[in-house]
């Protein structure tokens, strides 16, 4: 599988905002009431969102590099490139997650010259944890998001 990365533009961002995951992954659905704010957030260059495109230039997913991937309450004292990722809902659950994750790590580590990559994942989301473990990430901690009862795990990968 070959993927291409491009800074997230308005059109792709609007598609992503409409994506709908089935429960329990609806946790990752964007809120239809905050489309304008979310659109600004996704397309603001400082948040470093990228479209993941296939060879036909179709949008298959998105990723982010940097602070967007952090969750309040986590320990981010170690220097590492934080990664966030979401794959188009009709493509998930088919065993391809590791291919996207591998491509994202390779691209991010290269453009940011990162020695370590880090992901922060909801504790309930064993599918995502499995994908990152498949590409070599190891869990180094667990915490509760500030102001909530939601548990998250932090996983690290040495490039
Ligand atoms: C997280 C995500 C990238 C995973 O990709 P995916 O293509 O859906 O995952 P896969 O189908 O490759 O499944 C990965 C593994 O998880 C396993 N898995 C699936 N559901 C599972 C569950 N409920 N518990 C444990 N493992 C599970 C699969 O069997 C597979 O393992 P295997 O290769 O050993 O068989 C994708 O689902 C996604 O973008 N989800 C929405 C956003 C999200 O979850 N973000 C989290 C931060 S990355």
PDB file of C-alpha atoms and ligand atoms in Angstrom:
ATOM      1  CA  UNK A   1       0.000   0.000   0.000  1.00  0.00           C
ATOM      2  CA  UNK A   2       1.428   3.391  -0.974  1.00  0.00           C
ATOM      3  CA  UNK A   3       0.300   6.596   0.621  1.00  0.00           C
ATOM      4  CA  UNK A   4       0.983  10.253   0.052  1.00  0.00           C
ATOM      5  CA  UNK A   5       0.829  13.064   2.562  1.00  0.00           C
ATOM      6  CA  UNK A   6      -0.394  16.573   1.974  1.00  0.00           C
ATOM      7  CA  UNK A   7      -1.127  19.447   4.354  1.00  0.00           C
ATOM      8  CA  UNK A   8      -4.816  19.229   5.221  1.00  0.00           C
ATOM      9  CA  UNK A   9      -6.861  21.669   3.161  1.00  0.00           C
ATOM     10  CA  UNK A  10     -10.426  22.868   3.616  1.00  0.00           C
ATOM     11  CA  UNK A  11     -12.086  20.328   1.322  1.00  0.00           C
ATOM     12  CA  UNK A  12     -10.499  17.292   2.952  1.00  0.00           C
ATOM     13  CA  UNK A  13     -11.050  18.747   6.412  1.00  0.00           C
ATOM     14  CA  UNK A  14     -14.778  19.149   5.679  1.00  0.00           C
ATOM     15  CA  UNK A  15     -14.955  15.490   4.609  1.00  0.00           C
ATOM     16  CA  UNK A  16     -13.257  14.396   7.825  1.00  0.00           C
ATOM     17  CA  UNK A  17     -15.646  16.464   9.929  1.00  0.00           C
ATOM     18  CA  UNK A  18     -18.521  14.466   8.373  1.00  0.00           C
ATOM     19  CA  UNK A  19     -16.987  11.034   9.009  1.00  0.00           C
ATOM     20  CA  UNK A  20     -19.016   8.881  11.387  1.00  0.00           C
ATOM     21  CA  UNK A  21     -17.551   5.948  13.303  1.00  0.00           C
ATOM     22  CA  UNK A  22     -19.810   3.291  14.813  1.00  0.00           C
ATOM     23  CA  UNK A  23     -19.932   2.872  18.617  1.00  0.00           C
ATOM     24  CA  UNK A  24     -17.752   2.608  20.634  1.00  0.00           C
ATOM     25  CA  UNK A  25     -15.527   4.502  18.185  1.00  0.00           C
ATOM     26  CA  UNK A  26     -18.087   7.327  17.818  1.00  0.00           C
ATOM     27  CA  UNK A  27     -15.907   8.824  20.574  1.00  0.00           C
ATOM     28  CA  UNK A  28     -13.820  10.075  17.595  1.00  0.00           C
ATOM     29  CA  UNK A  29     -16.696  11.693  15.660  1.00  0.00           C
ATOM     30  CA  UNK A  30     -16.501  15.456  15.323  1.00  0.00           C
ATOM     31  CA  UNK A  31     -19.397  17.443  16.742  1.00  0.00           C
ATOM     32  CA  UNK A  32     -21.716  18.883  14.070  1.00  0.00           C
ATOM     33  CA  UNK A  33     -22.294  21.896  16.319  1.00  0.00           C
ATOM     34  CA  UNK A  34     -18.669  23.031  16.192  1.00  0.00           C
ATOM     35  CA  UNK A  35     -17.864  22.595  12.495  1.00  0.00           C
ATOM     36  CA  UNK A  36     -16.459  26.099  11.973  1.00  0.00           C
ATOM     37  CA  UNK A  37     -14.097  25.932  14.974  1.00  0.00           C
ATOM     38  CA  UNK A  38     -13.033  22.407  14.090  1.00  0.00           C
ATOM     39  CA  UNK A  39     -12.421  23.407  10.473  1.00  0.00           C
ATOM     40  CA  UNK A  40     -10.146  26.245  11.607  1.00  0.00           C
ATOM     41  CA  UNK A  41      -8.360  23.892  13.988  1.00  0.00           C
ATOM     42  CA  UNK A  42      -7.778  21.163  11.383  1.00  0.00           C
ATOM     43  CA  UNK A  43      -6.503  23.569   8.731  1.00  0.00           C
ATOM     44  CA  UNK A  44      -4.363  25.755  11.005  1.00  0.00           C
ATOM     45  CA  UNK A  45      -0.757  25.005   9.924  1.00  0.00           C
ATOM     46  CA  UNK A  46       0.461  25.159  13.519  1.00  0.00           C
ATOM     47  CA  UNK A  47      -1.608  22.059  14.342  1.00  0.00           C
ATOM     48  CA  UNK A  48       0.214  20.126  11.571  1.00  0.00           C
ATOM     49  CA  UNK A  49      -2.624  18.035  10.172  1.00  0.00           C
ATOM     50  CA  UNK A  50      -1.946  16.054   7.009  1.00  0.00           C
ATOM     51  CA  UNK A  51      -4.215  14.204   4.601  1.00  0.00           C
ATOM     52  CA  UNK A  52      -3.285  10.568   3.893  1.00  0.00           C
ATOM     53  CA  UNK A  53      -4.010   9.964   0.219  1.00  0.00           C
ATOM     54  CA  UNK A  54      -3.914   6.806  -1.872  1.00  0.00           C
ATOM     55  CA  UNK A  55      -2.344   6.596  -5.341  1.00  0.00           C
ATOM     56  CA  UNK A  56      -5.603   7.906  -6.846  1.00  0.00           C
ATOM     57  CA  UNK A  57      -5.357  10.962  -4.567  1.00  0.00           C
ATOM     58  CA  UNK A  58      -8.400   9.785  -2.623  1.00  0.00           C
ATOM     59  CA  UNK A  59      -8.564  10.697   1.052  1.00  0.00           C
ATOM     60  CA  UNK A  60      -8.059   7.579   3.205  1.00  0.00           C
ATOM     61  CA  UNK A  61      -7.151   9.176   6.497  1.00  0.00           C
ATOM     62  CA  UNK A  62      -5.467  12.007   8.311  1.00  0.00           C
ATOM     63  CA  UNK A  63      -2.727  12.438  10.854  1.00  0.00           C
ATOM     64  CA  UNK A  64      -1.285  15.163  13.042  1.00  0.00           C
ATOM     65  CA  UNK A  65       2.202  15.790  14.354  1.00  0.00           C
ATOM     66  CA  UNK A  66       2.807  17.632  17.610  1.00  0.00           C
ATOM     67  CA  UNK A  67       0.688  19.009  20.425  1.00  0.00           C
ATOM     68  CA  UNK A  68      -2.634  17.911  18.919  1.00  0.00           C
ATOM     69  CA  UNK A  69      -1.703  14.342  19.853  1.00  0.00           C
ATOM     70  CA  UNK A  70      -1.343  15.149  23.549  1.00  0.00           C
ATOM     71  CA  UNK A  71      -4.123  14.762  26.120  1.00  0.00           C
ATOM     72  CA  UNK A  72      -4.285  16.951  29.258  1.00  0.00           C
ATOM     73  CA  UNK A  73      -2.978  15.060  32.300  1.00  0.00           C
ATOM     74  CA  UNK A  74      -0.401  12.982  30.433  1.00  0.00           C
ATOM     75  CA  UNK A  75       3.315  13.149  31.158  1.00  0.00           C
ATOM     76  CA  UNK A  76       4.983  14.635  28.093  1.00  0.00           C
ATOM     77  CA  UNK A  77       8.274  15.580  29.744  1.00  0.00           C
ATOM     78  CA  UNK A  78      10.274  13.355  27.388  1.00  0.00           C
ATOM     79  CA  UNK A  79      11.029  14.799  23.969  1.00  0.00           C
ATOM     80  CA  UNK A  80       9.113  12.867  21.312  1.00  0.00           C
ATOM     81  CA  UNK A  81       7.011  13.507  18.224  1.00  0.00           C
ATOM     82  CA  UNK A  82       3.348  13.140  19.172  1.00  0.00           C
ATOM     83  CA  UNK A  83       1.248  11.503  16.474  1.00  0.00           C
ATOM     84  CA  UNK A  84      -2.507  11.464  15.984  1.00  0.00           C
ATOM     85  CA  UNK A  85      -4.259   9.451  13.266  1.00  0.00           C
ATOM     86  CA  UNK A  86      -7.725   8.638  11.960  1.00  0.00           C
ATOM     87  CA  UNK A  87      -8.655   6.379   9.050  1.00  0.00           C
ATOM     88  CA  UNK A  88     -11.840   6.814   6.961  1.00  0.00           C
ATOM     89  CA  UNK A  89     -14.673   4.916   8.684  1.00  0.00           C
ATOM     90  CA  UNK A  90     -15.430   2.605   5.732  1.00  0.00           C
ATOM     91  CA  UNK A  91     -11.782   1.463   5.691  1.00  0.00           C
ATOM     92  CA  UNK A  92     -11.344   0.592   9.361  1.00  0.00           C
ATOM     93  CA  UNK A  93     -11.442  -2.884  10.886  1.00  0.00           C
ATOM     94  CA  UNK A  94     -10.065  -4.591   7.780  1.00  0.00           C
ATOM     95  CA  UNK A  95      -6.556  -5.297   9.038  1.00  0.00           C
ATOM     96  CA  UNK A  96      -4.885  -2.364   7.247  1.00  0.00           C
ATOM     97  CA  UNK A  97      -4.247  -0.170  10.281  1.00  0.00           C
ATOM     98  CA  UNK A  98      -0.566  -1.094  10.560  1.00  0.00           C
ATOM     99  CA  UNK A  99       0.109   0.001   6.975  1.00  0.00           C
ATOM    100  CA  UNK A 100      -1.223   3.496   7.668  1.00  0.00           C
ATOM    101  CA  UNK A 101       0.607   3.685  11.012  1.00  0.00           C
ATOM    102  CA  UNK A 102       3.907   2.597   9.453  1.00  0.00           C
ATOM    103  CA  UNK A 103       3.610   5.198   6.691  1.00  0.00           C
ATOM    104  CA  UNK A 104       2.702   7.955   9.170  1.00  0.00           C
ATOM    105  CA  UNK A 105       5.651   7.165  11.447  1.00  0.00           C
ATOM    106  CA  UNK A 106       8.056   7.063   8.518  1.00  0.00           C
ATOM    107  CA  UNK A 107       6.800  10.382   7.130  1.00  0.00           C
ATOM    108  CA  UNK A 108       6.640  12.182  10.488  1.00  0.00           C
ATOM    109  CA  UNK A 109       9.997  10.941  11.782  1.00  0.00           C
ATOM    110  CA  UNK A 110      11.581  12.044   8.526  1.00  0.00           C
ATOM    111  CA  UNK A 111      10.166  15.562   8.272  1.00  0.00           C
ATOM    112  CA  UNK A 112      10.604  16.273  11.999  1.00  0.00           C
ATOM    113  CA  UNK A 113      13.923  14.397  12.307  1.00  0.00           C
ATOM    114  CA  UNK A 114      12.420  12.655  15.356  1.00  0.00           C
ATOM    115  CA  UNK A 115      14.309  10.093  17.435  1.00  0.00           C
ATOM    116  CA  UNK A 116      11.171   9.050  19.311  1.00  0.00           C
ATOM    117  CA  UNK A 117       7.497   8.970  18.364  1.00  0.00           C
ATOM    118  CA  UNK A 118       4.614   8.890  20.837  1.00  0.00           C
ATOM    119  CA  UNK A 119       0.889   8.156  20.672  1.00  0.00           C
ATOM    120  CA  UNK A 120      -1.761   8.742  23.337  1.00  0.00           C
ATOM    121  CA  UNK A 121      -4.746   6.426  22.998  1.00  0.00           C
ATOM    122  CA  UNK A 122      -8.008   5.971  24.876  1.00  0.00           C
ATOM    123  CA  UNK A 123      -7.641   2.939  27.159  1.00  0.00           C
ATOM    124  CA  UNK A 124     -10.803   1.325  25.778  1.00  0.00           C
ATOM    125  CA  UNK A 125      -9.465   1.477  22.219  1.00  0.00           C
ATOM    126  CA  UNK A 126      -7.643  -1.869  22.095  1.00  0.00           C
ATOM    127  CA  UNK A 127      -7.808  -1.859  18.294  1.00  0.00           C
ATOM    128  CA  UNK A 128      -5.714   1.299  18.025  1.00  0.00           C
ATOM    129  CA  UNK A 129      -3.302   0.074  20.728  1.00  0.00           C
ATOM    130  CA  UNK A 130      -2.860  -3.156  18.768  1.00  0.00           C
ATOM    131  CA  UNK A 131      -2.074  -1.239  15.560  1.00  0.00           C
ATOM    132  CA  UNK A 132       0.629   0.886  17.202  1.00  0.00           C
ATOM    133  CA  UNK A 133       2.066  -2.188  18.963  1.00  0.00           C
ATOM    134  CA  UNK A 134       2.221  -3.909  15.572  1.00  0.00           C
ATOM    135  CA  UNK A 135       4.552  -1.182  14.288  1.00  0.00           C
ATOM    136  CA  UNK A 136       6.763  -1.325  17.394  1.00  0.00           C
ATOM    137  CA  UNK A 137       5.247   1.097  19.936  1.00  0.00           C
ATOM    138  CA  UNK A 138       5.391   0.091  23.603  1.00  0.00           C
ATOM    139  CA  UNK A 139       3.142   1.273  26.391  1.00  0.00           C
ATOM    140  CA  UNK A 140       5.010   3.387  28.934  1.00  0.00           C
ATOM    141  CA  UNK A 141       2.210   4.839  31.021  1.00  0.00           C
ATOM    142  CA  UNK A 142      -1.461   5.276  31.772  1.00  0.00           C
ATOM    143  CA  UNK A 143      -3.351   8.292  33.137  1.00  0.00           C
ATOM    144  CA  UNK A 144      -6.789   9.828  33.573  1.00  0.00           C
ATOM    145  CA  UNK A 145      -7.540  12.844  31.380  1.00  0.00           C
ATOM    146  CA  UNK A 146      -7.749  16.009  33.440  1.00  0.00           C
ATOM    147  CA  UNK A 147     -11.332  16.830  34.448  1.00  0.00           C
ATOM    148  CA  UNK A 148     -12.767  13.512  33.217  1.00  0.00           C
ATOM    149  CA  UNK A 149     -12.798   9.834  34.136  1.00  0.00           C
ATOM    150  CA  UNK A 150     -11.416   8.801  30.743  1.00  0.00           C
ATOM    151  CA  UNK A 151      -8.297   6.640  30.884  1.00  0.00           C
ATOM    152  CA  UNK A 152      -5.550   6.963  28.277  1.00  0.00           C
ATOM    153  CA  UNK A 153      -2.346   5.072  27.571  1.00  0.00           C
ATOM    154  CA  UNK A 154       0.900   6.498  26.223  1.00  0.00           C
ATOM    155  CA  UNK A 155       2.993   4.437  23.816  1.00  0.00           C
ATOM    156  CA  UNK A 156       6.502   5.223  22.579  1.00  0.00           C
ATOM    157  CA  UNK A 157       8.563   4.113  19.601  1.00  0.00           C
ATOM    158  CA  UNK A 158      12.331   4.610  19.229  1.00  0.00           C
ATOM    159  CA  UNK A 159      13.008   5.414  15.588  1.00  0.00           C
TER     160      UNK A 159
HETATM  161  C1  LIG B   1      -7.299   3.038  15.074  1.00  0.00           C
HETATM  162  C2  LIG B   1      -7.267   2.677  13.598  1.00  0.00           C
HETATM  163  C3  LIG B   1      -6.162   3.420  12.914  1.00  0.00           C
HETATM  164  C4  LIG B   1      -6.995   1.175  13.513  1.00  0.00           C
HETATM  165  O1  LIG B   1      -6.948   0.779  12.162  1.00  0.00           O
HETATM  166  P1  LIG B   1      -7.872  -0.398  11.636  1.00  0.00           P
HETATM  167  O2  LIG B   1      -7.598  -0.561  10.190  1.00  0.00           O
HETATM  168  O3  LIG B   1      -9.275  -0.168  12.052  1.00  0.00           O
HETATM  169  O4  LIG B   1      -7.320  -1.632  12.482  1.00  0.00           O
HETATM  170  P2  LIG B   1      -7.124  -3.142  11.972  1.00  0.00           P
HETATM  171  O5  LIG B   1      -8.367  -3.607  11.272  1.00  0.00           O
HETATM  172  O6  LIG B   1      -5.840  -3.200  11.249  1.00  0.00           O
HETATM  173  O7  LIG B   1      -7.025  -3.913  13.339  1.00  0.00           O
HETATM  174  C5  LIG B   1      -5.861  -3.851  14.106  1.00  0.00           C
HETATM  175  C6  LIG B   1      -5.799  -5.000  15.066  1.00  0.00           C
HETATM  176  O8  LIG B   1      -6.716  -4.808  16.134  1.00  0.00           O
HETATM  177  C7  LIG B   1      -7.439  -5.986  16.352  1.00  0.00           C
HETATM  178  N1  LIG B   1      -8.720  -5.610  16.923  1.00  0.00           N
HETATM  179  C8  LIG B   1      -9.829  -5.154  16.312  1.00  0.00           C
HETATM  180  N2  LIG B   1     -10.783  -4.897  17.216  1.00  0.00           N
HETATM  181  C9  LIG B   1     -10.249  -5.195  18.422  1.00  0.00           C
HETATM  182  C10 LIG B   1     -10.743  -5.162  19.767  1.00  0.00           C
HETATM  183  N3  LIG B   1     -11.969  -4.737  20.042  1.00  0.00           N
HETATM  184  N4  LIG B   1      -9.908  -5.545  20.771  1.00  0.00           N
HETATM  185  C11 LIG B   1      -8.659  -5.990  20.509  1.00  0.00           C
HETATM  186  N5  LIG B   1      -8.143  -6.035  19.250  1.00  0.00           N
HETATM  187  C12 LIG B   1      -8.940  -5.662  18.238  1.00  0.00           C
HETATM  188  C13 LIG B   1      -7.524  -6.609  14.976  1.00  0.00           C
HETATM  189  O9  LIG B   1      -7.809  -7.988  15.027  1.00  0.00           O
HETATM  190  C14 LIG B   1      -6.122  -6.338  14.453  1.00  0.00           C
HETATM  191  O10 LIG B   1      -5.188  -7.233  15.002  1.00  0.00           O
HETATM  192  P3  LIG B   1      -4.544  -8.417  14.133  1.00  0.00           P
HETATM  193  O11 LIG B   1      -3.833  -7.737  12.987  1.00  0.00           O
HETATM  194  O12 LIG B   1      -3.637  -9.105  15.085  1.00  0.00           O
HETATM  195  O13 LIG B   1      -5.697  -9.251  13.672  1.00  0.00           O
HETATM  196  C15 LIG B   1      -8.626   2.971  12.908  1.00  0.00           C
HETATM  197  O14 LIG B   1      -9.588   2.058  13.384  1.00  0.00           O
HETATM  198  C16 LIG B   1      -9.140   4.375  13.137  1.00  0.00           C
HETATM  199  O15 LIG B   1      -8.696   5.300  12.507  1.00  0.00           O
HETATM  200  N6  LIG B   1     -10.129   4.501  14.065  1.00  0.00           N
HETATM  201  C17 LIG B   1     -10.804   5.723  14.375  1.00  0.00           C
HETATM  202  C18 LIG B   1      -9.946   6.694  15.113  1.00  0.00           C
HETATM  203  C19 LIG B   1      -9.196   6.086  16.277  1.00  0.00           C
HETATM  204  O16 LIG B   1      -9.512   5.035  16.819  1.00  0.00           O
HETATM  205  N7  LIG B   1      -8.164   6.781  16.708  1.00  0.00           N
HETATM  206  C20 LIG B   1      -7.310   6.324  17.758  1.00  0.00           C
HETATM  207  C21 LIG B   1      -6.009   6.959  17.743  1.00  0.00           C
HETATM  208  S1  LIG B   1      -4.908   6.196  16.539  1.00  0.00           S
END
